[in-house]
Amino acid sequence: MKIDLTIDGQTRQVQIEPAPDASNASAASRWRILIDGEAVHADACFLRPGILSLLMDGRSHRVILDSSHADPILHLGQHRIEYQADDPRSLRRQRRHAAADGPVNLKSSMPGRVIRILAQPGEAVAAHQGIVVVEAMKMQNELKSPRAGRLAQLRVAPGDTVASGQILAMIE
């Protein structure tokens, strides 16, 4: 799982996956965490919903996740840390970042095959107008422009196989 984690205005990319040795039952709580590509190993387990026991570098931490505020908060010992976590695949995140000035990339939210192109380079497009149709798991998914503008680039053609997160088009 990949997320963008923002703490005190600094955004870091965090990737969390089971540790390579987590296949046996005794190591099932071991996780490999990459923070901006740098590896960190941790043992983690939920004591109950919202309370996490975390063992890193021989030190034990109790983390309380508090989402009752507008911005969620972590309580780590005496520290109170406000944070935002964005899943790069999240539609809400894509809408929030779509308002930015400058070119915006339209990315595939899932792996699949391009079956139809709905707009051509140079065309004016409206916000939420369909640009590309990707078939994934026998479902057709229309990927839409995050904002109004002009379709500057189209990087795929019908029949192309695409990966999750791959840039399909650019809107100016």
CSV table of N, CA and C in Angstrom, one decimal:
chain,number,residue,atom,x,y,z
A,1,MET,N,0.8,-1.2,0.0
A,1,MET,CA,0.0,0.0,0.0
A,1,MET,C,0.9,1.2,0.0
A,2,LYS,N,0.6,2.2,-0.8
A,2,LYS,CA,1.3,3.5,-0.9
A,2,LYS,C,0.4,4.6,-0.5
A,3,ILE,N,0.9,5.5,0.3
A,3,ILE,CA,0.2,6.7,0.7
A,3,ILE,C,1.1,7.9,0.7
A,4,ASP,N,0.5,9.1,0.6
A,4,ASP,CA,1.3,10.3,0.8
A,4,ASP,C,0.9,10.8,2.1
A,5,LEU,N,1.9,10.9,3.0
A,5,LEU,CA,1.6,11.3,4.4
A,5,LEU,C,2.2,12.7,4.6
A,6,THR,N,1.3,13.7,5.1
A,6,THR,CA,1.8,15.0,5.3
A,6,THR,C,1.7,15.3,6.8
A,7,ILE,N,2.9,15.7,7.3
A,7,ILE,CA,3.0,16.1,8.7
A,7,ILE,C,3.7,17.4,8.8
A,8,ASP,N,3.2,18.4,9.5
A,8,ASP,CA,3.8,19.7,9.6
A,8,ASP,C,4.1,20.3,8.2
A,9,GLY,N,3.2,20.1,7.2
A,9,GLY,CA,3.4,20.7,5.9
A,9,GLY,C,4.4,19.9,5.0
A,10,GLN,N,5.1,18.9,5.5
A,10,GLN,CA,6.0,18.1,4.7
A,10,GLN,C,5.4,16.8,4.3
A,11,THR,N,5.4,16.6,3.0
A,11,THR,CA,4.8,15.4,2.4
A,11,THR,C,5.8,14.3,2.1
A,12,ARG,N,5.6,13.1,2.6
A,12,ARG,CA,6.5,12.0,2.4
A,12,ARG,C,5.7,10.9,1.8
A,13,GLN,N,6.3,10.1,0.9
A,13,GLN,CA,5.7,9.0,0.3
A,13,GLN,C,6.0,7.8,1.2
A,14,VAL,N,5.0,7.1,1.6
A,14,VAL,CA,5.1,6.0,2.5
A,14,VAL,C,4.5,4.7,1.8
A,15,GLN,N,5.3,3.7,1.8
A,15,GLN,CA,4.9,2.4,1.2
A,15,GLN,C,5.0,1.4,2.4
A,16,ILE,N,3.9,0.6,2.6
A,16,ILE,CA,3.8,-0.4,3.7
A,16,ILE,C,3.5,-1.7,3.1
A,17,GLU,N,4.3,-2.7,3.4
A,17,GLU,CA,4.1,-4.1,2.9
A,17,GLU,C,4.6,-5.1,3.9
A,18,PRO,N,4.0,-6.3,3.9
A,18,PRO,CA,4.5,-7.3,4.9
A,18,PRO,C,6.0,-7.5,4.6
A,19,ALA,N,6.7,-7.7,5.7
A,19,ALA,CA,8.2,-8.0,5.6
A,19,ALA,C,8.4,-9.3,4.9
A,20,PRO,N,9.5,-9.5,4.2
A,20,PRO,CA,9.7,-10.8,3.5
A,20,PRO,C,9.6,-12.0,4.4
A,21,ASP,N,9.9,-11.9,5.7
A,21,ASP,CA,9.9,-13.0,6.5
A,21,ASP,C,8.5,-13.2,7.2
A,22,ALA,N,7.5,-12.4,6.8
A,22,ALA,CA,6.2,-12.4,7.4
A,22,ALA,C,5.3,-13.5,7.0
A,23,SER,N,5.8,-14.5,6.3
A,23,SER,CA,5.0,-15.6,5.8
A,23,SER,C,4.7,-16.6,6.9
A,24,ASN,N,5.5,-16.7,8.0
A,24,ASN,CA,5.2,-17.6,9.1
A,24,ASN,C,4.4,-16.8,10.1
A,25,ALA,N,3.6,-17.6,10.9
A,25,ALA,CA,2.7,-17.0,11.9
A,25,ALA,C,3.4,-16.1,12.9
A,26,SER,N,4.6,-16.5,13.4
A,26,SER,CA,5.2,-15.7,14.4
A,26,SER,C,5.7,-14.3,13.9
A,27,ALA,N,5.9,-14.2,12.6
A,27,ALA,CA,6.4,-12.9,12.0
A,27,ALA,C,5.3,-12.2,11.3
A,28,ALA,N,4.0,-12.6,11.5
A,28,ALA,CA,2.9,-12.0,10.8
A,28,ALA,C,2.7,-10.5,11.1
A,29,SER,N,3.2,-10.0,12.2
A,29,SER,CA,3.1,-8.6,12.5
A,29,SER,C,4.2,-7.7,12.0
A,30,ARG,N,5.2,-8.3,11.3
A,30,ARG,CA,6.4,-7.6,10.8
A,30,ARG,C,6.0,-6.9,9.5
A,31,TRP,N,6.5,-5.6,9.4
A,31,TRP,CA,6.2,-4.8,8.2
A,31,TRP,C,7.4,-4.2,7.7
A,32,ARG,N,7.5,-4.0,6.4
A,32,ARG,CA,8.6,-3.3,5.8
A,32,ARG,C,8.0,-2.0,5.4
A,33,ILE,N,8.5,-0.9,5.8
A,33,ILE,CA,8.0,0.4,5.5
A,33,ILE,C,9.1,1.2,4.8
A,34,LEU,N,8.7,1.8,3.6
A,34,LEU,CA,9.6,2.6,2.9
A,34,LEU,C,9.1,4.0,3.0
A,35,ILE,N,10.0,4.9,3.6
A,35,ILE,CA,9.6,6.3,3.7
A,35,ILE,C,10.5,7.1,2.7
A,36,ASP,N,9.9,7.6,1.6
A,36,ASP,CA,10.7,8.2,0.6
A,36,ASP,C,11.8,7.3,0.0
A,37,GLY,N,11.4,6.0,0.0
A,37,GLY,CA,12.4,5.0,-0.6
A,37,GLY,C,13.3,4.4,0.4
A,38,GLU,N,13.4,4.9,1.6
A,38,GLU,CA,14.3,4.4,2.6
A,38,GLU,C,13.6,3.4,3.6
A,39,ALA,N,14.2,2.2,3.7
A,39,ALA,CA,13.6,1.1,4.4
A,39,ALA,C,13.6,1.3,5.9
A,40,VAL,N,12.5,1.0,6.6
A,40,VAL,CA,12.4,1.0,8.1
A,40,VAL,C,11.6,-0.3,8.4
A,41,HIS,N,12.1,-1.1,9.4
A,41,HIS,CA,11.4,-2.3,9.8
A,41,HIS,C,10.7,-2.1,11.1
A,42,ALA,N,9.5,-2.7,11.2
A,42,ALA,CA,8.7,-2.5,12.4
A,42,ALA,C,7.8,-3.7,12.7
A,43,ASP,N,7.5,-3.9,14.0
A,43,ASP,CA,6.5,-4.9,14.4
A,43,ASP,C,5.3,-4.0,14.8
A,44,ALA,N,4.1,-4.3,14.3
A,44,ALA,CA,3.0,-3.5,14.6
A,44,ALA,C,1.8,-4.4,14.7
A,45,CYS,N,0.9,-4.1,15.7
A,45,CYS,CA,-0.3,-4.8,15.8
A,45,CYS,C,-1.3,-3.9,16.5
A,46,PHE,N,-2.6,-4.0,16.2
A,46,PHE,CA,-3.6,-3.2,16.8
A,46,PHE,C,-4.0,-3.9,18.1
A,47,LEU,N,-4.0,-3.1,19.2
A,47,LEU,CA,-4.4,-3.7,20.5
A,47,LEU,C,-5.9,-3.7,20.6
A,48,ARG,N,-6.5,-2.7,20.0
A,48,ARG,CA,-8.0,-2.6,19.8
A,48,ARG,C,-8.1,-1.5,18.7
A,49,PRO,N,-9.3,-1.3,18.1
A,49,PRO,CA,-9.5,-0.3,17.1
A,49,PRO,C,-9.0,1.1,17.5
A,50,GLY,N,-8.1,1.7,16.7
A,50,GLY,CA,-7.6,3.0,17.0
A,50,GLY,C,-6.4,3.1,17.9
A,51,ILE,N,-5.9,1.9,18.4
A,51,ILE,CA,-4.7,1.9,19.3
A,51,ILE,C,-3.8,0.8,18.7
A,52,LEU,N,-2.6,1.3,18.4
A,52,LEU,CA,-1.6,0.5,17.7
A,52,LEU,C,-0.4,0.4,18.6
A,53,SER,N,0.1,-0.8,18.7
A,53,SER,CA,1.4,-1.1,19.4
A,53,SER,C,2.5,-1.2,18.3
A,54,LEU,N,3.5,-0.4,18.5
A,54,LEU,CA,4.6,-0.3,17.4
A,54,LEU,C,5.9,-0.6,18.1
A,55,LEU,N,6.7,-1.5,17.6
A,55,LEU,CA,8.0,-1.8,18.1
A,55,LEU,C,9.0,-1.5,16.9
A,56,MET,N,9.8,-0.4,17.1
A,56,MET,CA,10.8,0.0,16.1
A,56,MET,C,12.2,0.2,16.8
A,57,ASP,N,13.2,-0.4,16.3
A,57,ASP,CA,14.6,-0.2,16.8
A,57,ASP,C,14.6,-0.5,18.3
A,58,GLY,N,13.9,-1.6,18.7
A,58,GLY,CA,14.0,-2.0,20.1
A,58,GLY,C,13.2,-1.2,21.1
A,59,ARG,N,12.5,-0.1,20.6
A,59,ARG,CA,11.7,0.7,21.4
A,59,ARG,C,10.2,0.5,21.2
A,60,SER,N,9.4,0.4,22.2
A,60,SER,CA,8.0,0.2,22.1
A,60,SER,C,7.2,1.6,22.1
A,61,HIS,N,6.3,1.7,21.2
A,61,HIS,CA,5.5,2.9,21.1
A,61,HIS,C,4.0,2.6,21.1
A,62,ARG,N,3.2,3.3,21.8
A,62,ARG,CA,1.8,3.2,21.7
A,62,ARG,C,1.2,4.4,20.9
A,63,VAL,N,0.6,4.1,19.8
A,63,VAL,CA,0.1,5.1,18.9
A,63,VAL,C,-1.5,5.1,19.0
A,64,ILE,N,-2.0,6.2,19.3
A,64,ILE,CA,-3.5,6.4,19.3
A,64,ILE,C,-3.9,7.2,18.1
A,65,LEU,N,-4.8,6.6,17.3
A,65,LEU,CA,-5.3,7.3,16.1
A,65,LEU,C,-6.6,8.0,16.4
A,66,ASP,N,-6.6,9.3,16.3
A,66,ASP,CA,-7.8,10.0,16.7
A,66,ASP,C,-8.3,10.7,15.4
A,67,SER,N,-9.5,10.2,14.9
A,67,SER,CA,-10.0,10.9,13.7
A,67,SER,C,-11.3,11.6,14.0
A,68,SER,N,-11.5,12.0,15.2
A,68,SER,CA,-12.7,12.8,15.6
A,68,SER,C,-12.6,14.2,15.2
A,69,HIS,N,-11.4,14.7,14.8
A,69,HIS,CA,-11.3,16.1,14.5
A,69,HIS,C,-11.3,16.3,12.9
A,70,ALA,N,-11.3,17.6,12.5
A,70,ALA,CA,-11.3,17.8,11.0
A,70,ALA,C,-10.1,17.2,10.4
A,71,ASP,N,-8.9,17.5,11.1
A,71,ASP,CA,-7.7,16.8,10.6
A,71,ASP,C,-7.4,15.7,11.6
A,72,PRO,N,-7.1,14.5,11.2
A,72,PRO,CA,-6.8,13.4,12.1
A,72,PRO,C,-5.5,13.7,12.9
A,73,ILE,N,-5.5,13.1,14.1
A,73,ILE,CA,-4.3,13.3,15.0
A,73,ILE,C,-3.8,12.0,15.5
A,74,LEU,N,-2.4,11.9,15.5
A,74,LEU,CA,-1.8,10.7,16.2
A,74,LEU,C,-1.3,11.2,17.5
A,75,HIS,N,-1.5,10.4,18.6
A,75,HIS,CA,-0.9,10.6,19.9
A,75,HIS,C,0.2,9.6,20.1
A,76,LEU,N,1.4,10.1,20.2
A,76,LEU,CA,2.6,9.3,20.3
A,76,LEU,C,3.3,9.7,21.6
A,77,GLY,N,3.1,9.0,22.7
A,77,GLY,CA,3.6,9.4,24.0
A,77,GLY,C,2.9,10.8,24.3
A,78,GLN,N,3.8,11.8,24.6
A,78,GLN,CA,3.3,13.1,24.9
A,78,GLN,C,3.1,14.0,23.7
A,79,HIS,N,3.5,13.5,22.5
A,79,HIS,CA,3.4,14.2,21.3
A,79,HIS,C,2.0,14.1,20.7
A,80,ARG,N,1.5,15.2,20.2
A,80,ARG,CA,0.2,15.2,19.4
A,80,ARG,C,0.5,15.7,18.0
A,81,ILE,N,0.3,14.8,17.0
A,81,ILE,CA,0.7,15.1,15.7
A,81,ILE,C,-0.5,15.1,14.7
A,82,GLU,N,-0.7,16.3,14.1
A,82,GLU,CA,-1.8,16.3,13.1
A,82,GLU,C,-1.2,15.8,11.8
A,83,TYR,N,-2.0,15.1,11.0
A,83,TYR,CA,-1.5,14.6,9.8
A,83,TYR,C,-2.6,14.5,8.7
A,84,GLN,N,-2.2,14.3,7.5
A,84,GLN,CA,-3.1,14.0,6.4
A,84,GLN,C,-2.5,12.8,5.6
A,85,ALA,N,-3.3,11.8,5.3
A,85,ALA,CA,-2.9,10.7,4.6
A,85,ALA,C,-3.7,10.6,3.3
A,86,ASP,N,-3.0,10.6,2.2
A,86,ASP,CA,-3.7,10.5,0.9
A,86,ASP,C,-3.2,9.3,0.1
A,87,ASP,N,-4.2,8.5,-0.3
A,87,ASP,CA,-3.9,7.4,-1.2
A,87,ASP,C,-3.8,7.9,-2.6
A,88,PRO,N,-2.7,7.7,-3.3
A,88,PRO,CA,-2.5,8.3,-4.6
A,88,PRO,C,-3.6,7.8,-5.6
A,89,ARG,N,-4.3,6.7,-5.3
A,89,ARG,CA,-5.4,6.3,-6.2
A,89,ARG,C,-6.7,6.9,-5.8
A,90,SER,N,-6.8,7.6,-4.7
A,90,SER,CA,-8.1,8.2,-4.2
A,90,SER,C,-8.7,9.2,-5.2
A,91,LEU,N,-10.0,9.0,-5.5
A,91,LEU,CA,-10.7,10.0,-6.3
A,91,LEU,C,-10.7,11.4,-5.6
A,92,ARG,N,-10.9,11.4,-4.3
A,92,ARG,CA,-11.0,12.6,-3.5
A,92,ARG,C,-9.7,13.4,-3.7
A,93,ARG,N,-8.5,12.7,-3.6
A,93,ARG,CA,-7.2,13.3,-3.8
A,93,ARG,C,-7.1,13.9,-5.2
A,94,GLN,N,-7.5,13.1,-6.2
A,94,GLN,CA,-7.4,13.6,-7.6
A,94,GLN,C,-8.2,14.9,-7.8
A,95,ARG,N,-9.4,14.9,-7.2
A,95,ARG,CA,-10.2,16.1,-7.3
A,95,ARG,C,-9.6,17.3,-6.6
A,96,ARG,N,-9.0,17.1,-5.4
A,96,ARG,CA,-8.4,18.2,-4.7
A,96,ARG,C,-7.2,18.7,-5.4
A,97,HIS,N,-6.4,17.9,-6.1
A,97,HIS,CA,-5.2,18.3,-6.8
A,97,HIS,C,-5.5,18.8,-8.2
A,98,ALA,N,-6.8,18.6,-8.7
A,98,ALA,CA,-7.2,19.0,-10.0
A,98,ALA,C,-7.3,20.5,-10.1
A,99,ALA,N,-7.5,21.2,-9.0
A,99,ALA,CA,-7.7,22.6,-9.1
A,99,ALA,C,-6.4,23.4,-9.2
A,100,ALA,N,-5.3,22.7,-9.1
A,100,ALA,CA,-4.0,23.3,-9.2
A,100,ALA,C,-3.8,24.0,-10.6
A,101,ASP,N,-3.0,25.0,-10.7
A,101,ASP,CA,-2.7,25.7,-12.0
A,101,ASP,C,-1.7,24.8,-12.7
A,102,GLY,N,-1.6,25.0,-14.0
A,102,GLY,CA,-0.6,24.2,-14.8
A,102,GLY,C,-1.2,22.9,-15.3
A,103,PRO,N,-0.3,22.2,-16.0
A,103,PRO,CA,-0.8,20.9,-16.6
A,103,PRO,C,-1.1,19.9,-15.5
A,104,VAL,N,-2.1,19.1,-15.8
A,104,VAL,CA,-2.5,18.0,-14.9
A,104,VAL,C,-2.5,16.7,-15.6
A,105,ASN,N,-1.9,15.7,-15.0
A,105,ASN,CA,-1.8,14.4,-15.7
A,105,ASN,C,-3.1,13.6,-15.3
A,106,LEU,N,-3.6,12.9,-16.3
A,106,LEU,CA,-4.7,11.9,-16.0
A,106,LEU,C,-4.0,10.5,-16.0
A,107,LYS,N,-4.1,9.9,-14.8
A,107,LYS,CA,-3.5,8.6,-14.6
A,107,LYS,C,-4.5,7.5,-14.5
A,108,SER,N,-4.1,6.3,-14.8
A,108,SER,CA,-4.9,5.1,-14.7
A,108,SER,C,-5.0,4.8,-13.2
A,109,SER,N,-6.2,4.5,-12.8
A,109,SER,CA,-6.4,4.2,-11.4
A,109,SER,C,-6.4,2.7,-11.2
A,110,MET,N,-6.2,1.9,-12.3
A,110,MET,CA,-6.1,0.5,-12.2
A,110,MET,C,-5.4,-0.1,-13.4
A,111,PRO,N,-4.8,-1.3,-13.3
A,111,PRO,CA,-4.3,-1.9,-14.5
A,111,PRO,C,-5.4,-2.4,-15.4
A,112,GLY,N,-5.1,-2.3,-16.7
A,112,GLY,CA,-6.2,-2.8,-17.7
A,112,GLY,C,-5.8,-2.5,-19.1
A,113,ARG,N,-6.8,-2.5,-20.0
A,113,ARG,CA,-6.5,-2.3,-21.4
A,113,ARG,C,-7.4,-1.2,-21.9
A,114,VAL,N,-6.8,-0.3,-22.7
A,114,VAL,CA,-7.5,0.8,-23.3
A,114,VAL,C,-8.4,0.3,-24.4
A,115,ILE,N,-9.7,0.6,-24.3
A,115,ILE,CA,-10.6,0.1,-25.3
A,115,ILE,C,-11.2,1.2,-26.1
A,116,ARG,N,-11.1,2.5,-25.6
A,116,ARG,CA,-11.7,3.5,-26.4
A,116,ARG,C,-11.1,4.9,-26.0
A,117,ILE,N,-10.9,5.8,-27.0
A,117,ILE,CA,-10.4,7.1,-26.7
A,117,ILE,C,-11.6,8.0,-27.0
A,118,LEU,N,-12.0,8.9,-26.1
A,118,LEU,CA,-13.1,9.8,-26.2
A,118,LEU,C,-12.8,11.2,-26.5
A,119,ALA,N,-11.6,11.6,-26.5
A,119,ALA,CA,-11.2,13.0,-26.9
A,119,ALA,C,-9.8,12.9,-27.6
A,120,GLN,N,-9.6,13.9,-28.4
A,120,GLN,CA,-8.3,13.9,-29.2
A,120,GLN,C,-7.4,15.1,-28.7
A,121,PRO,N,-6.1,14.9,-28.9
A,121,PRO,CA,-5.2,16.0,-28.5
A,121,PRO,C,-5.6,17.3,-29.2
A,122,GLY,N,-5.6,18.4,-28.5
A,122,GLY,CA,-5.9,19.7,-29.0
A,122,GLY,C,-7.3,20.1,-28.7
A,123,GLU,N,-8.2,19.2,-28.4
A,123,GLU,CA,-9.6,19.5,-28.1
A,123,GLU,C,-9.8,20.1,-26.8
A,124,ALA,N,-10.7,21.0,-26.7
A,124,ALA,CA,-11.1,21.6,-25.4
A,124,ALA,C,-11.9,20.5,-24.6
A,125,VAL,N,-11.7,20.4,-23.4
A,125,VAL,CA,-12.4,19.4,-22.6
A,125,VAL,C,-13.0,20.1,-21.3
A,126,ALA,N,-14.2,19.6,-20.9
A,126,ALA,CA,-14.8,20.1,-19.7
A,126,ALA,C,-14.4,19.3,-18.5
A,127,ALA,N,-14.6,19.9,-17.4
A,127,ALA,CA,-14.3,19.1,-16.1
A,127,ALA,C,-15.2,17.9,-16.1
A,128,HIS,N,-14.6,16.8,-15.7
A,128,HIS,CA,-15.3,15.5,-15.6
A,128,HIS,C,-15.8,14.9,-16.9
A,129,GLN,N,-15.3,15.4,-18.0
A,129,GLN,CA,-15.6,14.8,-19.4
A,129,GLN,C,-14.7,13.6,-19.5
A,130,GLY,N,-15.3,12.5,-20.1
A,130,GLY,CA,-14.6,11.3,-20.4
A,130,GLY,C,-13.5,11.5,-21.4
A,131,ILE,N,-12.3,10.9,-21.1
A,131,ILE,CA,-11.1,11.0,-22.0
A,131,ILE,C,-10.8,9.7,-22.5
A,132,VAL,N,-10.7,8.7,-21.7
A,132,VAL,CA,-10.2,7.3,-22.0
A,132,VAL,C,-11.1,6.3,-21.3
A,133,VAL,N,-11.4,5.2,-22.0
A,133,VAL,CA,-12.1,4.1,-21.4
A,133,VAL,C,-11.1,2.9,-21.2
A,134,VAL,N,-10.9,2.4,-20.0
A,134,VAL,CA,-10.0,1.3,-19.7
A,134,VAL,C,-10.9,0.2,-19.2
A,135,GLU,N,-10.6,-1.0,-19.7
A,135,GLU,CA,-11.3,-2.2,-19.3
A,135,GLU,C,-10.4,-2.9,-18.3
A,136,ALA,N,-11.0,-3.2,-17.1
A,136,ALA,CA,-10.3,-3.9,-16.0
A,136,ALA,C,-11.2,-4.9,-15.4
A,137,MET,N,-10.9,-6.1,-15.3
A,137,MET,CA,-11.7,-7.2,-14.7
A,137,MET,C,-13.1,-7.2,-15.3
A,138,LYS,N,-13.1,-7.1,-16.6
A,138,LYS,CA,-14.4,-7.2,-17.4
A,138,LYS,C,-15.3,-6.0,-17.2
A,139,MET,N,-14.8,-5.0,-16.6
A,139,MET,CA,-15.6,-3.7,-16.4
A,139,MET,C,-15.0,-2.6,-17.2
A,140,GLN,N,-15.8,-1.8,-17.8
A,140,GLN,CA,-15.3,-0.6,-18.5
A,140,GLN,C,-15.3,0.6,-17.6
A,141,ASN,N,-14.2,1.3,-17.5
A,141,ASN,CA,-14.0,2.4,-16.6
A,141,ASN,C,-13.7,3.6,-17.4
A,142,GLU,N,-14.6,4.6,-17.3
A,142,GLU,CA,-14.3,5.9,-18.1
A,142,GLU,C,-13.5,6.8,-17.2
A,143,LEU,N,-12.3,7.1,-17.6
A,143,LEU,CA,-11.4,8.0,-16.9
A,143,LEU,C,-11.7,9.4,-17.4
A,144,LYS,N,-12.0,10.4,-16.5
A,144,LYS,CA,-12.4,11.7,-16.8
A,144,LYS,C,-11.4,12.8,-16.5
A,145,SER,N,-11.6,13.9,-17.2
A,145,SER,CA,-10.7,15.0,-17.0
A,145,SER,C,-10.9,15.6,-15.6
A,146,PRO,N,-9.8,15.8,-14.9
A,146,PRO,CA,-10.0,16.3,-13.5
A,146,PRO,C,-10.4,17.8,-13.5
A,147,ARG,N,-10.3,18.5,-14.7
A,147,ARG,CA,-10.7,19.9,-14.7
A,147,ARG,C,-10.9,20.3,-16.2
A,148,ALA,N,-11.5,21.5,-16.4
A,148,ALA,CA,-11.6,22.0,-17.7
A,148,ALA,C,-10.3,22.4,-18.3
A,149,GLY,N,-10.1,22.3,-19.6
A,149,GLY,CA,-8.9,22.8,-20.2
A,149,GLY,C,-8.8,22.2,-21.6
A,150,ARG,N,-7.5,22.0,-22.1
A,150,ARG,CA,-7.3,21.5,-23.4
A,150,ARG,C,-6.5,20.2,-23.3
A,151,LEU,N,-6.9,19.2,-24.0
A,151,LEU,CA,-6.1,17.9,-24.0
A,151,LEU,C,-4.8,18.1,-24.7
A,152,ALA,N,-3.7,18.3,-24.0
A,152,ALA,CA,-2.5,18.6,-24.6
A,152,ALA,C,-1.8,17.3,-25.1
A,153,GLN,N,-1.8,16.2,-24.4
A,153,GLN,CA,-1.2,15.0,-24.9
A,153,GLN,C,-2.1,13.8,-24.6
A,154,LEU,N,-2.0,12.8,-25.4
A,154,LEU,CA,-2.7,11.5,-25.3
A,154,LEU,C,-1.6,10.5,-25.4
A,155,ARG,N,-1.3,9.8,-24.4
A,155,ARG,CA,-0.1,8.9,-24.4
A,155,ARG,C,-0.5,7.4,-24.6
A,156,VAL,N,-1.7,7.1,-24.9
A,156,VAL,CA,-2.2,5.7,-25.1
A,156,VAL,C,-3.0,5.7,-26.4
A,157,ALA,N,-3.2,4.4,-26.9
A,157,ALA,CA,-4.1,4.2,-28.0
A,157,ALA,C,-4.9,2.9,-27.7
A,158,PRO,N,-6.0,2.8,-28.4
A,158,PRO,CA,-6.9,1.6,-28.2
A,158,PRO,C,-6.0,0.3,-28.3
A,159,GLY,N,-6.2,-0.6,-27.3
A,159,GLY,CA,-5.5,-1.9,-27.3
A,159,GLY,C,-4.3,-1.9,-26.4
A,160,ASP,N,-3.8,-0.7,-26.0
A,160,ASP,CA,-2.6,-0.6,-25.1
A,160,ASP,C,-3.0,-1.1,-23.7
A,161,THR,N,-2.0,-1.8,-23.1
A,161,THR,CA,-2.1,-2.3,-21.8
A,161,THR,C,-1.5,-1.2,-20.9
A,162,VAL,N,-2.2,-0.9,-19.8
A,162,VAL,CA,-1.8,0.2,-18.9
A,162,VAL,C,-1.6,-0.3,-17.5
A,163,ALA,N,-0.7,0.2,-16.7
A,163,ALA,CA,-0.5,-0.1,-15.3
A,163,ALA,C,-1.2,0.9,-14.4
A,164,SER,N,-1.4,0.5,-13.2
A,164,SER,CA,-2.0,1.4,-12.2
A,164,SER,C,-1.1,2.6,-12.0
A,165,GLY,N,-1.6,3.8,-12.1
A,165,GLY,CA,-0.7,5.0,-11.9
A,165,GLY,C,-0.1,5.5,-13.2
A,166,GLN,N,-0.2,4.8,-14.3
A,166,GLN,CA,0.4,5.2,-15.5
A,166,GLN,C,-0.3,6.5,-16.1
A,167,ILE,N,0.5,7.4,-16.6
A,167,ILE,CA,-0.1,8.7,-17.1
A,167,ILE,C,-0.6,8.3,-18.5
A,168,LEU,N,-1.9,8.6,-18.7
A,168,LEU,CA,-2.6,8.4,-19.9
A,168,LEU,C,-2.7,9.6,-20.8
A,169,ALA,N,-2.9,10.8,-20.2
A,169,ALA,CA,-3.1,12.0,-20.9
A,169,ALA,C,-2.7,13.2,-20.0
A,170,MET,N,-2.5,14.4,-20.7
A,170,MET,CA,-2.2,15.6,-19.9
A,170,MET,C,-3.1,16.7,-20.4
A,171,ILE,N,-3.7,17.3,-19.4
A,171,ILE,CA,-4.7,18.4,-19.6
A,171,ILE,C,-4.0,19.7,-19.2
A,172,GLU,N,-4.1,20.7,-20.1
A,172,GLU,CA,-3.5,22.1,-19.8
A,172,GLU,C,-4.7,23.0,-19.6
